[in-house]
Each structure stands twice: as structure tokens, then as C-alpha cells.
Amino acid sequence: MERTAIRPGQAWVLHRPAQPRGRRASVVSQNLPTSRGTTITDSGTQQEFRNTRQRRTVLEVLATLDDFHSAQDFHRIIVDRGGRVSLATVYRILQSLADSGDVDSVQDQEGQALYRKCAAQEHHHHLLCRNCGAAEDIEADVVEEWASSIGAALGYSDIEHTVELTGICSQCARDKSPETSLPGR
């Protein structure tokens, strides 16, 4: 079996179905499932995942939510619906989805990770309302150029970055609501 490590902390790319060592790539709803839990991604590569009951349950909840929510929120929703999954498993599933780029992940003001399904397939950033948690997907070519130039100037390649912008949305500014943390806290 041929396998290639992408980067530390990311999934193995597998060229045939097999149980990989290390992290497994996640299920993407837009991808086409094949036999033995293999998914063919948009780029044509095959990635392994375990299509467990817990993973399916988290994905079902993810499909119903539009805003960012914490792992605790996901866990509470699953338990309220009669599901059985540990909070640690919810964290692990959401993080694997975030690592593979299948969900967006941001941090609230207290540093807690929040997750949501994302329609954008390309790299992008977010502008979040600190009051109500509303989020806007934004593209910022100047940020991409800046990150690449800084990396190149210091001799780095394959630069990755995360930029999170926060503010108060126009609706909250009109309502003059007191500033609170994002949903999920």
C-alpha cells in the first residue's frame, strides 16, 4: 500500500482502501462515497474515513445548523435528540472535519473553537459579529499576498494562515445591544 503524509497533524492520502495509521480524512457531503468507506474528493484523490454512527450523527446535526456552534452545542443537540455520543468524540469528529477543510472553525473571544458547515470551497476568511455571532465569508487577496511575501522573505514555502476579523454587525449596532461573546458560550 502506498501512502504519503501530507503534513503533520493531517490525514494520510491513500491510493487504495485500507485502514491508515494516524488521522483519517473526513466525510464530505459533496463527495461521492464508494465501497469500504472510501471517498473520492473533488480533486480525484481517495481518502479513508470510518463512517461510524457517531460521525453520521454529527454530520446530520451539522447539516441543520447555519451559524457557528461549539462542540458542547453539538453534543447537547445530539443528546436532546436521543443520541449517544461522548463529548470527546464530538470534539474529535469536528476537529477532523476542520482539519480536512470540510467545516469552518473559528475561535470565540474566550478561545473556544466554534464550527459550521461551509459552502465556500476555496480558502477564505470570516468577519464575525462579537454580539450575535453572525458571520460573513470574505476573500482578501491582499492578505494572501502578504502571507506569501512574508513567508518567502523568511525562506518559507507552502504558507498557511488563518485570519479572523471581528466587529459589531449593523443590526446589533442599530439595536445597541451590549456586547457579549459569540454563541456557544
PDB file of C-alpha atoms in Angstrom:
ATOM      1  CA  MET A   1       0.000   0.000   0.000  1.00  0.00           C
ATOM      2  CA  GLU A   2       1.370   3.379  -0.961  1.00  0.00           C
ATOM      3  CA  ARG A   3       0.643   6.286   1.359  1.00  0.00           C
ATOM      4  CA  THR A   4       2.022   9.751   1.570  1.00  0.00           C
ATOM      5  CA  ALA A   5       1.997  12.044   4.582  1.00  0.00           C
ATOM      6  CA  ILE A   6       0.654  15.473   3.685  1.00  0.00           C
ATOM      7  CA  ARG A   7       1.719  17.456   6.759  1.00  0.00           C
ATOM      8  CA  PRO A   8       1.983  16.643  10.453  1.00  0.00           C
ATOM      9  CA  GLY A   9      -1.472  16.573  12.005  1.00  0.00           C
ATOM     10  CA  GLN A  10      -3.304  15.978   8.735  1.00  0.00           C
ATOM     11  CA  ALA A  11      -4.734  12.827   7.201  1.00  0.00           C
ATOM     12  CA  TRP A  12      -2.931  10.230   5.147  1.00  0.00           C
ATOM     13  CA  VAL A  13      -3.754  10.203   1.450  1.00  0.00           C
ATOM     14  CA  LEU A  14      -4.399   6.610   0.486  1.00  0.00           C
ATOM     15  CA  HIS A  15      -4.262   5.197  -3.010  1.00  0.00           C
ATOM     16  CA  ARG A  16      -6.361   2.150  -2.202  1.00  0.00           C
ATOM     17  CA  PRO A  17      -8.884   1.389   0.559  1.00  0.00           C
ATOM     18  CA  ALA A  18      -7.130   0.305   3.734  1.00  0.00           C
ATOM     19  CA  GLN A  19      -7.054   1.200   7.395  1.00  0.00           C
ATOM     20  CA  PRO A  20      -4.470   4.027   7.691  1.00  0.00           C
ATOM     21  CA  ARG A  21      -2.340   4.740  10.694  1.00  0.00           C
ATOM     22  CA  GLY A  22      -2.812   8.225  12.077  1.00  0.00           C
ATOM     23  CA  ARG A  23      -5.725  10.533  11.374  1.00  0.00           C
ATOM     24  CA  ARG A  24      -8.433   9.674   8.898  1.00  0.00           C
ATOM     25  CA  ALA A  25      -9.778  12.160   6.415  1.00  0.00           C
ATOM     26  CA  SER A  26     -13.380  13.125   6.947  1.00  0.00           C
ATOM     27  CA  VAL A  27     -16.601  12.637   5.088  1.00  0.00           C
ATOM     28  CA  VAL A  28     -17.585  15.480   2.798  1.00  0.00           C
ATOM     29  CA  SER A  29     -21.253  15.630   1.855  1.00  0.00           C
ATOM     30  CA  GLN A  30     -20.427  16.797  -1.686  1.00  0.00           C
ATOM     31  CA  ASN A  31     -18.051  13.880  -2.279  1.00  0.00           C
ATOM     32  CA  LEU A  32     -19.031  10.535  -3.726  1.00  0.00           C
ATOM     33  CA  PRO A  33     -18.906   7.566  -1.330  1.00  0.00           C
ATOM     34  CA  THR A  34     -17.546   4.309  -2.713  1.00  0.00           C
ATOM     35  CA  SER A  35     -17.108   0.896  -1.150  1.00  0.00           C
ATOM     36  CA  ARG A  36     -15.365   0.343   2.193  1.00  0.00           C
ATOM     37  CA  GLY A  37     -15.748   3.923   3.375  1.00  0.00           C
ATOM     38  CA  THR A  38     -13.555   5.457   0.698  1.00  0.00           C
ATOM     39  CA  THR A  39     -14.493   8.899  -0.557  1.00  0.00           C
ATOM     40  CA  ILE A  40     -13.399  10.299  -3.900  1.00  0.00           C
ATOM     41  CA  THR A  41     -12.872  14.008  -3.387  1.00  0.00           C
ATOM     42  CA  ASP A  42     -13.300  16.819  -5.898  1.00  0.00           C
ATOM     43  CA  SER A  43      -9.578  16.646  -6.615  1.00  0.00           C
ATOM     44  CA  GLY A  44      -9.929  12.965  -7.527  1.00  0.00           C
ATOM     45  CA  THR A  45      -7.929  11.592  -4.596  1.00  0.00           C
ATOM     46  CA  GLN A  46      -9.238   8.845  -2.373  1.00  0.00           C
ATOM     47  CA  GLN A  47      -9.378   9.318   1.366  1.00  0.00           C
ATOM     48  CA  GLU A  48     -10.265   6.855   4.102  1.00  0.00           C
ATOM     49  CA  PHE A  49     -12.803   7.527   6.791  1.00  0.00           C
ATOM     50  CA  ARG A  50     -14.737   5.463   9.263  1.00  0.00           C
ATOM     51  CA  ASN A  51     -18.396   6.068   8.596  1.00  0.00           C
ATOM     52  CA  THR A  52     -19.455   5.484  12.193  1.00  0.00           C
ATOM     53  CA  ARG A  53     -22.848   6.129  13.733  1.00  0.00           C
ATOM     54  CA  GLN A  54     -21.309   8.959  15.766  1.00  0.00           C
ATOM     55  CA  ARG A  55     -19.797  10.622  12.683  1.00  0.00           C
ATOM     56  CA  ARG A  56     -23.101  10.353  10.798  1.00  0.00           C
ATOM     57  CA  THR A  57     -24.925  11.874  13.775  1.00  0.00           C
ATOM     58  CA  VAL A  58     -22.528  14.845  13.966  1.00  0.00           C
ATOM     59  CA  LEU A  59     -22.826  15.353  10.188  1.00  0.00           C
ATOM     60  CA  GLU A  60     -26.638  15.277  10.447  1.00  0.00           C
ATOM     61  CA  VAL A  61     -26.575  17.997  13.120  1.00  0.00           C
ATOM     62  CA  LEU A  62     -24.034  19.981  11.110  1.00  0.00           C
ATOM     63  CA  ALA A  63     -26.380  19.931   8.108  1.00  0.00           C
ATOM     64  CA  THR A  64     -29.154  21.567  10.166  1.00  0.00           C
ATOM     65  CA  LEU A  65     -27.106  24.467  11.570  1.00  0.00           C
ATOM     66  CA  ASP A  66     -26.244  27.672   9.738  1.00  0.00           C
ATOM     67  CA  ASP A  67     -24.196  29.530  12.363  1.00  0.00           C
ATOM     68  CA  PHE A  68     -21.042  28.696  14.283  1.00  0.00           C
ATOM     69  CA  HIS A  69     -21.568  26.418  17.299  1.00  0.00           C
ATOM     70  CA  SER A  70     -19.315  24.835  19.898  1.00  0.00           C
ATOM     71  CA  ALA A  71     -18.702  21.115  20.311  1.00  0.00           C
ATOM     72  CA  GLN A  72     -20.757  21.365  23.509  1.00  0.00           C
ATOM     73  CA  ASP A  73     -23.674  22.730  21.459  1.00  0.00           C
ATOM     74  CA  PHE A  74     -23.376  19.818  19.022  1.00  0.00           C
ATOM     75  CA  HIS A  75     -23.222  17.366  21.919  1.00  0.00           C
ATOM     76  CA  ARG A  76     -26.261  18.902  23.627  1.00  0.00           C
ATOM     77  CA  ILE A  77     -28.299  18.769  20.389  1.00  0.00           C
ATOM     78  CA  ILE A  78     -27.355  15.128  19.824  1.00  0.00           C
ATOM     79  CA  VAL A  79     -28.245  14.159  23.402  1.00  0.00           C
ATOM     80  CA  ASP A  80     -31.525  16.135  23.215  1.00  0.00           C
ATOM     81  CA  ARG A  81     -32.406  14.139  20.088  1.00  0.00           C
ATOM     82  CA  GLY A  82     -31.775  10.900  21.962  1.00  0.00           C
ATOM     83  CA  GLY A  83     -28.334  10.215  20.527  1.00  0.00           C
ATOM     84  CA  ARG A  84     -25.466   8.686  22.453  1.00  0.00           C
ATOM     85  CA  VAL A  85     -22.003  10.029  21.796  1.00  0.00           C
ATOM     86  CA  SER A  86     -19.345  11.328  24.136  1.00  0.00           C
ATOM     87  CA  LEU A  87     -18.313  14.964  24.125  1.00  0.00           C
ATOM     88  CA  ALA A  88     -14.724  13.872  23.397  1.00  0.00           C
ATOM     89  CA  THR A  89     -15.908  12.032  20.277  1.00  0.00           C
ATOM     90  CA  VAL A  90     -17.829  15.111  19.107  1.00  0.00           C
ATOM     91  CA  TYR A  91     -14.671  17.215  19.582  1.00  0.00           C
ATOM     92  CA  ARG A  92     -12.575  14.674  17.673  1.00  0.00           C
ATOM     93  CA  ILE A  93     -15.036  14.448  14.758  1.00  0.00           C
ATOM     94  CA  LEU A  94     -15.431  18.216  14.460  1.00  0.00           C
ATOM     95  CA  GLN A  95     -11.671  18.737  14.596  1.00  0.00           C
ATOM     96  CA  SER A  96     -11.078  16.121  11.894  1.00  0.00           C
ATOM     97  CA  LEU A  97     -13.690  17.864   9.725  1.00  0.00           C
ATOM     98  CA  ALA A  98     -11.960  21.200  10.343  1.00  0.00           C
ATOM     99  CA  ASP A  99      -8.500  19.741   9.635  1.00  0.00           C
ATOM    100  CA  SER A 100      -9.693  18.424   6.283  1.00  0.00           C
ATOM    101  CA  GLY A 101     -11.375  21.733   5.405  1.00  0.00           C
ATOM    102  CA  ASP A 102     -14.883  20.298   5.402  1.00  0.00           C
ATOM    103  CA  VAL A 103     -16.085  22.725   8.077  1.00  0.00           C
ATOM    104  CA  ASP A 104     -15.072  26.211   9.104  1.00  0.00           C
ATOM    105  CA  SER A 105     -13.580  26.620  12.544  1.00  0.00           C
ATOM    106  CA  VAL A 106     -13.103  29.910  14.384  1.00  0.00           C
ATOM    107  CA  GLN A 107     -12.388  30.828  17.982  1.00  0.00           C
ATOM    108  CA  ASP A 108     -14.689  32.921  20.116  1.00  0.00           C
ATOM    109  CA  GLN A 109     -13.402  35.644  22.433  1.00  0.00           C
ATOM    110  CA  GLU A 110     -12.569  33.084  25.115  1.00  0.00           C
ATOM    111  CA  GLY A 111     -10.613  30.913  22.668  1.00  0.00           C
ATOM    112  CA  GLN A 112     -13.234  28.184  22.316  1.00  0.00           C
ATOM    113  CA  ALA A 113     -13.446  26.550  18.880  1.00  0.00           C
ATOM    114  CA  LEU A 114     -16.731  27.043  17.017  1.00  0.00           C
ATOM    115  CA  TYR A 115     -17.716  25.095  13.907  1.00  0.00           C
ATOM    116  CA  ARG A 116     -20.110  25.395  10.973  1.00  0.00           C
ATOM    117  CA  LYS A 117     -20.567  23.821   7.588  1.00  0.00           C
ATOM    118  CA  CYS A 118     -19.191  25.993   4.850  1.00  0.00           C
ATOM    119  CA  ALA A 119     -20.379  26.348   1.283  1.00  0.00           C
ATOM    120  CA  ALA A 120     -17.174  28.012   0.088  1.00  0.00           C
ATOM    121  CA  GLN A 121     -14.716  25.521  -1.367  1.00  0.00           C
ATOM    122  CA  GLU A 122     -11.825  27.980  -1.655  1.00  0.00           C
ATOM    123  CA  HIS A 123      -9.653  29.383   1.095  1.00  0.00           C
ATOM    124  CA  HIS A 124     -11.398  32.335   2.726  1.00  0.00           C
ATOM    125  CA  HIS A 125     -11.669  34.277   5.966  1.00  0.00           C
ATOM    126  CA  HIS A 126     -14.526  35.322   8.242  1.00  0.00           C
ATOM    127  CA  LEU A 127     -15.913  38.524   9.680  1.00  0.00           C
ATOM    128  CA  LEU A 128     -17.776  37.685  12.902  1.00  0.00           C
ATOM    129  CA  CYS A 129     -20.154  39.796  14.961  1.00  0.00           C
ATOM    130  CA  ARG A 130     -18.968  39.736  18.574  1.00  0.00           C
ATOM    131  CA  ASN A 131     -22.516  40.297  19.766  1.00  0.00           C
ATOM    132  CA  CYS A 132     -24.794  37.924  17.856  1.00  0.00           C
ATOM    133  CA  GLY A 133     -22.286  35.621  16.155  1.00  0.00           C
ATOM    134  CA  ALA A 134     -23.350  36.486  12.601  1.00  0.00           C
ATOM    135  CA  ALA A 135     -20.612  35.535  10.149  1.00  0.00           C
ATOM    136  CA  GLU A 136     -19.662  36.701   6.693  1.00  0.00           C
ATOM    137  CA  ASP A 137     -17.304  34.818   4.390  1.00  0.00           C
ATOM    138  CA  ILE A 138     -14.736  37.194   2.940  1.00  0.00           C
ATOM    139  CA  GLU A 139     -11.933  36.911   0.421  1.00  0.00           C
ATOM    140  CA  ALA A 140      -8.880  39.059   0.938  1.00  0.00           C
ATOM    141  CA  ASP A 141      -6.321  38.824  -1.839  1.00  0.00           C
ATOM    142  CA  VAL A 142      -4.123  41.373  -0.081  1.00  0.00           C
ATOM    143  CA  VAL A 143      -3.889  39.027   2.940  1.00  0.00           C
ATOM    144  CA  GLU A 144      -2.937  36.105   0.692  1.00  0.00           C
ATOM    145  CA  GLU A 145      -0.214  38.180  -0.969  1.00  0.00           C
ATOM    146  CA  TRP A 146       1.041  39.487   2.386  1.00  0.00           C
ATOM    147  CA  ALA A 147       1.273  35.980   3.902  1.00  0.00           C
ATOM    148  CA  SER A 148       3.129  34.646   0.858  1.00  0.00           C
ATOM    149  CA  SER A 149       5.566  37.562   0.770  1.00  0.00           C
ATOM    150  CA  ILE A 150       6.360  37.297   4.498  1.00  0.00           C
ATOM    151  CA  GLY A 151       6.959  33.565   4.164  1.00  0.00           C
ATOM    152  CA  ALA A 152       9.131  33.995   1.075  1.00  0.00           C
ATOM    153  CA  ALA A 153      11.161  36.780   2.707  1.00  0.00           C
ATOM    154  CA  LEU A 154      11.950  34.437   5.597  1.00  0.00           C
ATOM    155  CA  GLY A 155      12.686  31.455   3.344  1.00  0.00           C
ATOM    156  CA  TYR A 156       9.454  29.549   3.969  1.00  0.00           C
ATOM    157  CA  SER A 157       7.245  27.844   1.406  1.00  0.00           C
ATOM    158  CA  ASP A 158       3.768  26.282   1.457  1.00  0.00           C
ATOM    159  CA  ILE A 159       2.488  29.089   3.708  1.00  0.00           C
ATOM    160  CA  GLU A 160      -0.823  28.614   5.502  1.00  0.00           C
ATOM    161  CA  HIS A 161      -2.627  31.175   7.637  1.00  0.00           C
ATOM    162  CA  THR A 162      -5.856  31.949   9.444  1.00  0.00           C
ATOM    163  CA  VAL A 163      -7.300  35.432   9.748  1.00  0.00           C
ATOM    164  CA  GLU A 164     -10.387  36.142  11.834  1.00  0.00           C
ATOM    165  CA  LEU A 165     -11.949  39.586  11.812  1.00  0.00           C
ATOM    166  CA  THR A 166     -14.480  40.541  14.475  1.00  0.00           C
ATOM    167  CA  GLY A 167     -16.743  43.518  14.896  1.00  0.00           C
ATOM    168  CA  ILE A 168     -20.341  44.520  15.587  1.00  0.00           C
ATOM    169  CA  CYS A 169     -22.770  43.907  12.722  1.00  0.00           C
ATOM    170  CA  SER A 170     -25.057  46.684  11.508  1.00  0.00           C
ATOM    171  CA  GLN A 171     -28.146  45.054  13.058  1.00  0.00           C
ATOM    172  CA  CYS A 172     -26.555  44.858  16.515  1.00  0.00           C
ATOM    173  CA  ALA A 173     -25.198  48.399  16.165  1.00  0.00           C
ATOM    174  CA  ARG A 174     -28.739  49.603  15.400  1.00  0.00           C
ATOM    175  CA  ASP A 175     -30.154  47.633  18.318  1.00  0.00           C
ATOM    176  CA  LYS A 176     -27.333  48.936  20.558  1.00  0.00           C
ATOM    177  CA  SER A 177     -27.209  45.553  22.262  1.00  0.00           C
ATOM    178  CA  PRO A 178     -24.497  45.114  24.879  1.00  0.00           C
ATOM    179  CA  GLU A 179     -21.502  43.208  23.548  1.00  0.00           C
ATOM    180  CA  THR A 180     -21.366  39.562  24.596  1.00  0.00           C
ATOM    181  CA  SER A 181     -19.415  36.558  23.428  1.00  0.00           C
ATOM    182  CA  LEU A 182     -20.276  34.525  20.364  1.00  0.00           C
ATOM    183  CA  PRO A 183     -22.902  31.767  20.574  1.00  0.00           C
ATOM    184  CA  GLY A 184     -21.672  28.611  22.194  1.00  0.00           C
ATOM    185  CA  ARG A 185     -20.566  30.144  25.464  1.00  0.00           C
TER     186      ARG A 185
END
